[in-house]
Amino acid sequence: MNAATGSGVIGVLDLQGGVQEHLDHLCRIGAAGRPVKRTADLEGLDGLIIPGGESTCLSRLLNIFGLRQDIEAHYRQGLKLWGTCAGAILLARENIGEAPFFGLIDIAVSRNAFGSQLDSFNGQAMVPMVASEAIPLTFIRAPKIVRTGPGVRVLLSMDDYVAAAEDDQILVTVFHPELTPSLAFHRYFARKCGLHLAGDDAMGLDPGWTPQSWVRFSHHI
Amino acid sequence: MAENRYLLNTQLAQMLKGGVIMDVVNVEQAQIAQEAGAVAVMALERVPADIRKQGGVARMSDAGLIKAIKGAMTIPVMAKARIGHFVEAQILQALKIDYIDESEVLTPADEECHIDKTGFEIPFVCGARNLGEALRRVAEGAAMIRTKGEAGTGNVVEAVRHMRTMNREIRQLANMPVEEVVSFAKNNGLPYELALEVKKLGRLPVVNFAAGGIATPADAALMMQLGCDGVFVGSGIFKSSDPVRRARAIVKATAYYNDPDKLLEASFDLGDPMPGLDVASMPDEERLAGRGW
């Protein structure tokens, strides 16, 4: 474990998926966000979010574009990682029925474990480690965490699976906090990255958020 | 459709942003697409270039073909229903694919009405040539929009026209005083409430992909730089001489649409693109984009 770089910047892997949604949430908690497309974009980050998107697609893109080794190298130097949905699949040590990708956190995931898009759903749950109020949860073609190893702390356990977990350097959530008004997980990850945010005791839900808030970070002309 | 179901469907489209959705006609092509980094595949019997060449009535693909492709994929699978053919859509929903494209590439089943997409749980993407068409589809329940372009031509000119038209109309709307919105909405066929939302957001309220005529990495990046959220490639990959290389190159150009050095890397040694068609000299009855109301 090395200390945060102190830059206060959290990157969002920007190859495909819910990039703008995470940037919007980082902005809402007062953290500096940076899209990460190239090797150089990884320099000086305190944390990196690997967003939802499609895990198969992201894994191919990370290989083809050569970013995989760069992320692994920064991880070994202490970079904190957070994988949401597809990102959690990529970070898992075991991916049932498939080869693991980064394999950096000792969990097993079952990809797309609920079914097709018709089985995507919303819910809410208390996550005492993360927030003192219930957190809205959005599951889209979500995976399940079906095993957690020693050294991995369970943050949220659902019926027959784990939905959020962490070790010292990595956070994984199979749901999408960036698609809800809840900022709690983004604050939690920012603290994990060593950031000190103003208003850290603020409400977990941002009343200014709407499902279209992400468009301010899209590149419309 | 419950409100939260519609939201989940728009959010699945958000997860596809920055990606390339590829038309495939068999499992082998689907696997090539997935390995090349496609974010989803569109399962169909004939790509638009062949539909155009062979003529006749183009319908929803055989369920067995779609199921076989779905079984071989880990990425989402989409399929096309004819405009207004709500029973084809019911069948595709029962098949549990991930997205339905209510598509002008197939022969319309109804020359007045599109499918009432609010009556479905499954998400729909629909084509549009302008803001009015896009927002009418959203009002009907589409969770994602794409340009129509002119499918099966390998000619990007119509997709550019459609995206520029949408951008121009959005800019007009964003800059006009609110009392002018009613007549703008009336004259351009925009549902009023959605017009107000677009005015506030300065863009479409749902994800908007490019489609129709994209044949090269440069075409894909052009559409992205014009403000699209991702790209559909129909005939452009598997009607080219080297689909594997071209698929990878278009994926790269879409992800790095703003980086000329990466676009250059993606533009080497791709073999022959699909043969293109001139749209300007095409008779109206051969144009697919005019289908839809």
Coordinates of C-alpha atoms in Angstrom, one line a residue:
Chain A
M1 CA 0.0 0.0 0.0
N2 CA 1.5 3.3 -1.0
A3 CA 0.0 6.6 -0.2
A4 CA -2.2 8.4 -2.7
T5 CA -0.4 10.6 -5.1
G6 CA -2.3 13.5 -3.6
S7 CA -3.4 14.8 -7.0
G8 CA -7.0 14.4 -5.9
V9 CA -7.9 13.2 -9.4
I10 CA -10.0 10.1 -10.0
G11 CA -9.9 8.6 -13.5
V12 CA -12.7 6.9 -15.4
L13 CA -11.7 4.4 -18.0
D14 CA -13.1 5.9 -21.2
L15 CA -13.2 3.2 -23.8
Q16 CA -16.9 2.4 -23.7
G17 CA -19.8 2.5 -21.4
G18 CA -21.1 4.7 -18.6
V19 CA -18.2 7.1 -18.5
Q20 CA -20.1 10.4 -18.4
E21 CA -22.3 9.2 -15.6
H22 CA -19.3 8.6 -13.4
L23 CA -17.8 11.9 -14.3
D24 CA -21.0 13.6 -13.4
H25 CA -21.1 11.9 -10.0
L26 CA -17.5 12.8 -9.3
C27 CA -18.2 16.4 -10.2
R28 CA -21.2 16.3 -7.8
I29 CA -19.1 15.2 -4.9
G30 CA -16.5 17.9 -5.7
A31 CA -13.8 15.5 -6.9
A32 CA -11.8 16.0 -10.0
G33 CA -12.6 13.4 -12.6
R34 CA -10.6 12.6 -15.7
P35 CA -11.5 10.4 -18.7
V36 CA -8.8 7.8 -19.3
K37 CA -8.3 6.8 -22.9
R38 CA -4.5 6.6 -23.2
T39 CA -1.6 5.4 -21.1
A40 CA -0.6 8.9 -20.3
D41 CA -4.0 9.6 -18.8
L42 CA -3.2 7.2 -16.0
E43 CA -0.3 9.3 -14.6
G44 CA -0.9 10.9 -11.3
L45 CA -4.3 9.4 -10.5
D46 CA -5.4 8.6 -7.0
G47 CA -8.0 6.1 -8.2
L48 CA -9.5 4.7 -11.4
I49 CA -13.1 3.7 -12.0
I50 CA -13.7 0.9 -14.5
P51 CA -17.3 1.6 -15.5
G52 CA -20.1 -0.5 -16.6
G53 CA -20.3 -1.2 -20.3
E54 CA -20.0 -4.6 -21.7
S55 CA -17.4 -6.7 -19.9
T56 CA -16.5 -8.8 -23.0
C57 CA -16.2 -5.7 -25.1
L58 CA -14.1 -3.8 -22.5
S59 CA -11.8 -6.8 -22.1
R60 CA -11.2 -7.0 -25.8
L61 CA -10.6 -3.2 -26.0
L62 CA -8.2 -3.2 -23.1
N63 CA -6.2 -6.0 -24.8
I64 CA -6.3 -4.5 -28.3
F65 CA -5.4 -1.0 -27.2
G66 CA -2.7 -2.2 -24.8
L67 CA -4.1 -0.5 -21.7
R68 CA -4.3 -3.7 -19.7
Q69 CA -0.6 -3.8 -18.7
D70 CA -0.6 -0.1 -17.9
I71 CA -3.5 -0.4 -15.5
E72 CA -1.9 -3.4 -13.8
A73 CA 1.4 -1.5 -13.5
H74 CA -0.3 1.4 -11.8
Y75 CA -2.3 -0.9 -9.6
R76 CA 1.0 -2.4 -8.4
Q77 CA 2.2 1.1 -7.5
G78 CA -0.9 1.6 -5.3
L79 CA -3.6 2.9 -7.7
K80 CA -7.1 2.3 -6.1
L81 CA -9.6 0.7 -8.4
W82 CA -13.4 0.5 -8.5
G83 CA -15.2 -1.7 -10.9
T84 CA -19.0 -1.2 -11.4
C85 CA -20.8 -4.1 -13.1
A86 CA -18.6 -4.9 -16.1
G87 CA -15.7 -3.4 -14.2
A88 CA -16.3 -5.8 -11.3
I89 CA -16.2 -8.7 -13.7
L90 CA -12.9 -7.6 -15.2
L91 CA -11.3 -7.2 -11.7
A92 CA -12.4 -10.6 -10.4
R93 CA -9.9 -13.4 -9.8
E94 CA -12.5 -15.9 -11.0
N95 CA -15.1 -15.5 -13.7
I96 CA -17.4 -18.6 -13.8
G97 CA -17.1 -20.4 -17.1
E98 CA -14.7 -17.9 -18.6
A99 CA -11.1 -16.8 -18.2
P100 CA -10.6 -14.1 -15.6
F101 CA -9.3 -10.7 -16.9
F102 CA -7.3 -8.6 -14.4
G103 CA -7.9 -11.1 -11.6
L104 CA -6.9 -8.6 -9.0
I105 CA -9.5 -9.2 -6.2
D106 CA -10.2 -12.5 -4.7
I107 CA -13.8 -13.0 -5.7
A108 CA -15.7 -15.2 -8.1
V109 CA -18.3 -13.6 -10.4
S110 CA -21.0 -15.1 -12.5
R111 CA -21.5 -12.9 -15.6
N112 CA -25.0 -11.8 -16.6
A113 CA -26.3 -14.0 -13.8
F114 CA -29.9 -12.7 -13.8
G115 CA -30.7 -13.2 -17.5
S116 CA -31.3 -10.8 -20.4
Q117 CA -32.3 -7.1 -20.3
L118 CA -35.8 -8.2 -19.4
D119 CA -34.4 -9.3 -16.0
S120 CA -32.7 -6.0 -15.2
F121 CA -34.1 -4.4 -12.1
N122 CA -34.0 -1.7 -9.3
G123 CA -33.9 -2.1 -5.6
Q124 CA -32.5 -0.5 -2.5
A125 CA -30.6 -1.6 0.5
M126 CA -28.8 -0.5 3.6
V127 CA -25.0 -0.6 3.3
P128 CA -23.9 0.4 6.8
M129 CA -20.2 0.7 5.9
V130 CA -21.0 3.2 3.1
A131 CA -24.0 5.3 4.2
S132 CA -26.4 5.7 7.0
E133 CA -29.5 5.8 4.7
A134 CA -30.8 3.3 2.2
I135 CA -29.0 3.3 -1.1
P136 CA -30.9 2.9 -4.4
L137 CA -29.5 0.1 -6.6
T138 CA -29.7 -0.4 -10.3
F139 CA -28.8 -3.8 -11.8
I140 CA -28.5 -3.9 -15.6
R141 CA -27.6 -7.3 -17.1
A142 CA -25.7 -7.6 -13.8
P143 CA -23.3 -10.2 -12.6
K144 CA -23.4 -11.9 -9.1
I145 CA -20.4 -12.2 -6.8
V146 CA -20.7 -15.8 -5.8
R147 CA -17.6 -16.2 -3.6
T148 CA -15.4 -13.9 -1.7
G149 CA -11.9 -14.9 -0.5
P150 CA -10.1 -14.1 2.7
G151 CA -9.0 -10.5 2.8
V152 CA -12.2 -9.4 1.0
R153 CA -14.8 -7.6 3.0
V154 CA -18.5 -8.0 2.0
L155 CA -20.2 -4.6 1.9
L156 CA -23.6 -5.8 0.7
S157 CA -25.0 -9.3 0.7
M158 CA -28.3 -10.0 -1.2
D159 CA -30.3 -13.2 -1.5
D160 CA -27.8 -15.7 -2.7
Y161 CA -24.9 -13.4 -3.8
V162 CA -22.7 -10.6 -2.8
A163 CA -23.4 -7.2 -4.5
A164 CA -20.6 -5.1 -3.2
A165 CA -17.2 -6.0 -1.7
E166 CA -13.7 -4.6 -1.3
D167 CA -10.2 -5.4 -0.3
D168 CA -7.6 -2.8 0.7
Q169 CA -7.1 -1.5 -2.9
I170 CA -10.2 -2.5 -4.9
L171 CA -13.9 -1.8 -4.6
V172 CA -16.4 -3.8 -6.6
T173 CA -20.2 -3.2 -7.1
V174 CA -22.3 -5.3 -9.4
F175 CA -24.9 -2.5 -9.5
H176 CA -24.6 1.1 -10.9
P177 CA -24.5 3.9 -8.3
E178 CA -23.7 6.3 -11.2
L179 CA -27.2 5.6 -12.6
T180 CA -29.0 6.7 -9.4
P181 CA -29.1 10.0 -7.4
S182 CA -26.9 8.3 -4.7
L183 CA -23.4 9.7 -4.3
A184 CA -22.6 7.5 -1.3
F185 CA -20.4 5.0 -3.2
H186 CA -18.6 7.7 -5.0
R187 CA -17.8 9.4 -1.7
Y188 CA -16.8 6.1 -0.2
F189 CA -14.4 5.4 -3.1
A190 CA -13.0 8.9 -3.0
R191 CA -12.2 8.4 0.7
K192 CA -10.6 5.1 -0.1
C193 CA -8.4 7.0 -2.6
G194 CA -7.4 9.3 0.2
L195 CA -9.4 12.3 -1.0
H196 CA -10.7 14.8 1.6
L197 CA -14.0 16.2 0.3
A198 CA -15.9 19.2 1.4
G199 CA -19.4 18.4 2.6
D200 CA -18.6 14.8 3.2
D201 CA -21.4 14.5 5.7
A202 CA -23.9 15.7 3.1
M203 CA -27.0 13.8 2.1
G204 CA -26.3 10.7 0.1
L205 CA -28.9 11.6 -2.5
D206 CA -28.4 14.5 -4.8
P207 CA -31.7 16.2 -5.4
G208 CA -30.3 17.9 -8.5
W209 CA -29.6 14.7 -10.2
T210 CA -31.8 13.4 -13.1
P211 CA -31.5 10.3 -15.3
Q212 CA -30.3 12.7 -18.0
S213 CA -27.7 14.5 -15.9
W214 CA -24.9 12.6 -17.8
V215 CA -25.5 14.5 -21.0
R216 CA -23.6 17.5 -19.7
F217 CA -20.5 15.4 -20.1
S218 CA -21.4 14.0 -23.5
H219 CA -19.7 15.7 -26.4
H220 CA -22.7 17.0 -28.2
I221 CA -22.0 19.8 -30.6
Chain B
M1 CA -44.4 -0.5 -19.4
A2 CA -43.6 0.7 -15.9
E3 CA -41.6 3.9 -15.6
N4 CA -38.7 2.2 -14.0
R5 CA -38.6 -0.4 -16.8
Y6 CA -38.3 2.4 -19.4
L7 CA -35.5 4.0 -17.3
L8 CA -33.6 0.7 -17.1
N9 CA -34.0 0.4 -20.9
T10 CA -32.5 3.8 -21.5
Q11 CA -29.8 3.0 -19.1
L12 CA -28.8 -0.2 -21.0
A13 CA -28.4 2.0 -24.0
Q14 CA -26.1 4.2 -21.9
M15 CA -23.9 1.2 -21.2
L16 CA -23.5 0.7 -25.0
K17 CA -22.1 4.3 -25.5
G18 CA -18.8 4.5 -27.3
G19 CA -19.3 1.1 -28.8
V20 CA -19.9 -0.4 -32.2
I21 CA -23.0 -2.6 -32.9
M22 CA -22.4 -4.9 -35.9
D23 CA -24.8 -6.6 -38.2
V24 CA -24.2 -10.4 -38.4
V25 CA -25.9 -13.1 -40.3
N26 CA -24.5 -16.2 -38.6
V27 CA -22.7 -17.4 -35.5
E28 CA -19.3 -17.3 -37.2
Q29 CA -19.7 -13.6 -38.0
A30 CA -21.1 -12.9 -34.6
Q31 CA -17.9 -14.4 -33.0
I32 CA -15.7 -12.3 -35.3
A33 CA -17.7 -9.2 -34.2
Q34 CA -17.4 -10.1 -30.5
E35 CA -13.6 -10.8 -30.7
A36 CA -13.1 -7.5 -32.6
G37 CA -14.6 -5.6 -29.7
A38 CA -18.2 -5.1 -30.8
V39 CA -20.5 -3.9 -27.9
A40 CA -23.5 -5.7 -29.3
V41 CA -24.6 -7.6 -32.5
M42 CA -27.6 -7.2 -34.6
A43 CA -28.8 -10.7 -35.7
L44 CA -30.4 -10.8 -39.1
E45 CA -30.7 -13.1 -42.2
R46 CA -29.5 -10.6 -44.7
V47 CA -27.4 -7.4 -44.3
P48 CA -29.0 -4.3 -45.8
A49 CA -26.8 -4.4 -48.9
D50 CA -28.3 -7.8 -49.8
I51 CA -31.8 -6.8 -48.9
R52 CA -31.3 -3.9 -51.3
K53 CA -29.9 -6.1 -54.1
Q54 CA -32.4 -9.0 -53.7
G55 CA -35.5 -7.0 -53.3
G56 CA -38.8 -8.6 -52.2
V57 CA -40.3 -8.2 -48.7
A58 CA -37.8 -8.1 -45.9
R59 CA -39.1 -9.5 -42.6
M60 CA -38.0 -10.3 -39.1
S61 CA -35.3 -13.0 -39.2
D62 CA -36.0 -16.6 -38.4
A63 CA -36.1 -17.1 -34.6
G64 CA -33.8 -20.1 -34.8
L65 CA -31.1 -18.0 -36.3
I66 CA -31.5 -15.3 -33.7
K67 CA -31.5 -17.9 -30.9
A68 CA -28.3 -19.5 -32.2
I69 CA -26.5 -16.2 -32.3
K70 CA -27.8 -15.3 -28.9
G71 CA -26.5 -18.6 -27.5
A72 CA -23.0 -18.0 -28.9
M73 CA -22.7 -14.4 -27.5
T74 CA -21.8 -12.9 -24.2
I75 CA -22.5 -9.3 -25.5
P76 CA -26.1 -8.1 -26.0
V77 CA -28.0 -9.3 -29.0
M78 CA -30.4 -7.1 -31.0
A79 CA -32.8 -8.0 -33.8
K80 CA -35.0 -6.1 -36.2
A81 CA -38.8 -6.0 -36.4
R82 CA -40.7 -4.3 -39.3
I83 CA -42.0 -0.8 -38.7
G84 CA -45.5 -1.2 -37.1
H85 CA -45.2 -5.0 -36.8
F86 CA -46.0 -5.3 -33.2
V87 CA -46.4 -9.1 -33.4
E88 CA -42.8 -9.5 -34.7
A89 CA -41.8 -7.4 -31.6
Q90 CA -43.9 -9.7 -29.3
I91 CA -42.0 -12.7 -30.7
L92 CA -38.6 -11.0 -30.3
Q93 CA -39.6 -10.1 -26.7
A94 CA -40.6 -13.7 -26.0
L95 CA -37.2 -14.8 -27.4
K96 CA -35.6 -12.6 -24.7
I97 CA -33.2 -10.8 -26.9
D98 CA -31.8 -7.6 -25.4
Y99 CA -33.0 -4.9 -27.8
I100 CA -35.4 -4.6 -30.8
D101 CA -34.6 -2.3 -33.7
E102 CA -37.9 -1.2 -35.3
S103 CA -36.2 -0.8 -38.6
E104 CA -36.8 0.9 -42.0
V105 CA -34.4 -1.6 -43.4
L106 CA -37.2 -4.2 -43.3
T107 CA -40.3 -3.7 -45.4
P108 CA -42.8 -1.7 -43.3
A109 CA -45.8 -3.6 -42.1
D110 CA -47.9 -0.5 -41.3
E111 CA -47.7 2.7 -43.4
E112 CA -49.4 4.8 -40.7
C113 CA -48.4 3.6 -37.2
H114 CA -45.1 2.6 -35.6
I115 CA -45.2 0.0 -32.8
D116 CA -46.6 1.3 -29.5
K117 CA -43.3 0.6 -27.7
T118 CA -44.7 1.6 -24.3
G119 CA -46.7 -1.7 -24.4
F120 CA -43.4 -3.7 -24.2
E121 CA -40.9 -4.5 -21.4
I122 CA -38.1 -4.9 -23.9
P123 CA -36.2 -1.9 -25.1
F124 CA -36.4 -0.5 -28.7
V125 CA -34.1 1.5 -30.8
C126 CA -35.6 3.5 -33.8
G127 CA -34.2 5.4 -36.7
A128 CA -34.7 9.1 -37.3
R129 CA -33.8 11.7 -39.9
N130 CA -34.5 14.8 -37.8
L131 CA -35.5 15.9 -34.3
G132 CA -39.2 15.5 -34.9
E133 CA -38.9 11.9 -36.0
A134 CA -36.5 11.1 -33.1
L135 CA -38.9 12.6 -30.5
R136 CA -42.0 11.0 -32.0
R137 CA -40.2 7.6 -31.5
V138 CA -39.2 8.5 -28.0
A139 CA -42.8 9.5 -27.3
E140 CA -43.8 6.0 -28.6
G141 CA -41.4 4.4 -26.1
A142 CA -38.1 4.1 -27.9
A143 CA -35.3 4.0 -25.4
M144 CA -32.5 4.7 -27.9
I145 CA -32.3 6.6 -31.2
R146 CA -30.1 6.1 -34.3
T147 CA -29.7 8.1 -37.5
K148 CA -31.4 6.3 -40.4
G149 CA -28.7 7.2 -42.9
E150 CA -29.1 5.1 -46.1
A151 CA -28.5 1.5 -45.1
G152 CA -26.7 -0.8 -47.4
T153 CA -25.0 1.9 -49.5
G154 CA -21.6 2.2 -47.8
N155 CA -22.3 5.9 -48.3
V156 CA -22.2 8.0 -45.1
V157 CA -23.8 11.1 -46.7
E158 CA -27.3 10.5 -45.5
A159 CA -26.2 9.7 -41.9
V160 CA -24.3 13.0 -41.9
R161 CA -27.3 14.8 -43.2
H162 CA -29.5 13.3 -40.5
M163 CA -27.1 14.0 -37.6
R164 CA -26.5 17.6 -38.8
T165 CA -30.2 18.1 -39.1
M166 CA -30.8 16.9 -35.6
N167 CA -28.0 19.0 -34.2
R168 CA -29.2 22.1 -36.0
E169 CA -32.8 21.7 -34.8
I170 CA -31.6 21.1 -31.2
R171 CA -29.5 24.3 -31.4
Q172 CA -32.4 26.3 -32.7
L173 CA -34.6 24.9 -30.0
A174 CA -32.0 25.6 -27.3
N175 CA -31.6 29.2 -28.4
M176 CA -35.3 30.2 -28.9
P177 CA -37.5 31.9 -26.3
V178 CA -39.9 29.5 -24.8
E179 CA -43.0 31.2 -26.4
E180 CA -41.7 30.1 -29.8
V181 CA -41.4 26.4 -28.8
V182 CA -45.1 25.6 -29.5
S183 CA -45.0 26.7 -33.1
F184 CA -41.5 25.2 -33.7
A185 CA -42.9 21.9 -32.2
K186 CA -46.0 22.1 -34.4
N187 CA -44.1 22.9 -37.6
N188 CA -41.5 20.2 -37.0
G189 CA -43.7 17.5 -35.6
L190 CA -42.1 17.5 -32.1
P191 CA -44.1 16.3 -29.1
Y192 CA -44.2 19.5 -27.0
E193 CA -43.1 18.1 -23.6
L194 CA -40.2 16.4 -25.2
A195 CA -39.3 19.6 -27.1
L196 CA -39.1 21.4 -23.8
E197 CA -36.8 18.7 -22.4
V198 CA -34.5 18.8 -25.4
K199 CA -34.4 22.6 -25.1
K200 CA -33.3 22.3 -21.4
L201 CA -30.7 19.5 -22.1
G202 CA -29.3 20.8 -25.4
R203 CA -29.4 17.3 -26.8
L204 CA -31.6 14.3 -27.2
P205 CA -32.7 12.9 -23.8
V206 CA -31.7 9.3 -24.9
V207 CA -28.6 7.8 -26.4
N208 CA -28.2 8.5 -30.1
F209 CA -26.1 6.2 -32.4
A210 CA -25.1 6.7 -36.0
A211 CA -26.3 4.2 -38.5
G212 CA -26.7 3.8 -42.3
G213 CA -23.8 3.8 -44.7
I214 CA -20.8 3.7 -42.3
A215 CA -18.0 1.7 -44.1
T216 CA -14.7 3.0 -42.9
P217 CA -13.0 3.9 -39.6
A218 CA -13.0 7.5 -40.7
D219 CA -16.8 7.3 -41.3
A220 CA -17.3 6.0 -37.7
A221 CA -15.1 8.8 -36.3
L222 CA -16.9 11.4 -38.4
M223 CA -20.2 10.4 -36.9
M224 CA -18.8 10.4 -33.4
Q225 CA -17.3 13.9 -33.9
L226 CA -20.7 15.0 -35.1
G227 CA -22.0 14.1 -31.7
C228 CA -23.2 10.5 -31.9
D229 CA -22.8 8.3 -28.8
G230 CA -21.8 5.2 -30.8
V231 CA -22.1 3.5 -34.2
F232 CA -24.0 0.8 -35.9
V233 CA -22.2 -0.9 -38.8
G234 CA -24.5 -2.9 -41.1
S235 CA -23.1 -4.1 -44.4
G236 CA -19.8 -2.2 -44.0
I237 CA -17.9 -4.9 -42.2
F238 CA -18.9 -8.3 -43.6
K239 CA -19.3 -6.9 -47.2
S240 CA -15.7 -5.8 -47.1
S241 CA -12.7 -7.9 -48.2
D242 CA -11.2 -8.3 -44.7
P243 CA -14.0 -8.2 -42.1
V244 CA -11.7 -9.0 -39.1
R245 CA -9.3 -6.1 -39.7
R246 CA -12.0 -3.7 -40.6
A247 CA -14.1 -4.6 -37.6
R248 CA -11.2 -4.0 -35.3
A249 CA -10.3 -0.8 -37.1
I250 CA -13.8 0.6 -36.8
V251 CA -14.0 -0.3 -33.1
K252 CA -10.7 1.6 -32.6
A253 CA -11.8 4.6 -34.6
T254 CA -15.0 4.8 -32.5
A255 CA -13.2 4.7 -29.2
Y256 CA -10.5 7.2 -30.3
Y257 CA -12.7 9.3 -32.6
N258 CA -11.0 12.5 -31.5
D259 CA -7.4 11.3 -31.9
P260 CA -6.1 11.7 -35.5
D261 CA -2.9 9.6 -34.7
K262 CA -5.0 6.7 -33.5
L263 CA -7.4 7.2 -36.5
L264 CA -4.3 7.0 -38.8
E265 CA -3.3 3.7 -37.1
A266 CA -6.8 2.4 -37.7
S267 CA -6.7 3.3 -41.4
F268 CA -3.8 1.1 -42.7
D269 CA -4.1 -2.0 -44.9
L270 CA -7.8 -2.6 -44.5
G271 CA -8.3 -4.2 -47.9
D272 CA -11.3 -3.2 -50.0
P273 CA -14.3 -1.5 -48.4
M274 CA -17.8 -2.6 -49.4
P275 CA -18.7 -1.3 -52.8
G276 CA -20.6 2.0 -52.4
L277 CA -23.7 3.3 -54.0
D278 CA -24.4 6.9 -55.0
V279 CA -27.4 8.1 -53.0
A280 CA -28.0 11.3 -55.0
S281 CA -28.9 9.4 -58.2
M282 CA -31.0 6.8 -56.4
P283 CA -34.7 6.9 -57.2
D284 CA -37.0 7.7 -54.2
E285 CA -38.6 4.2 -54.1
E286 CA -35.1 2.6 -53.5
R287 CA -34.4 4.9 -50.5
L288 CA -35.0 3.1 -47.2
A289 CA -34.8 6.3 -45.0
G290 CA -38.1 7.6 -46.3
R291 CA -39.9 4.7 -44.5
G292 CA -41.3 5.7 -41.2
W293 CA -43.8 8.4 -40.2

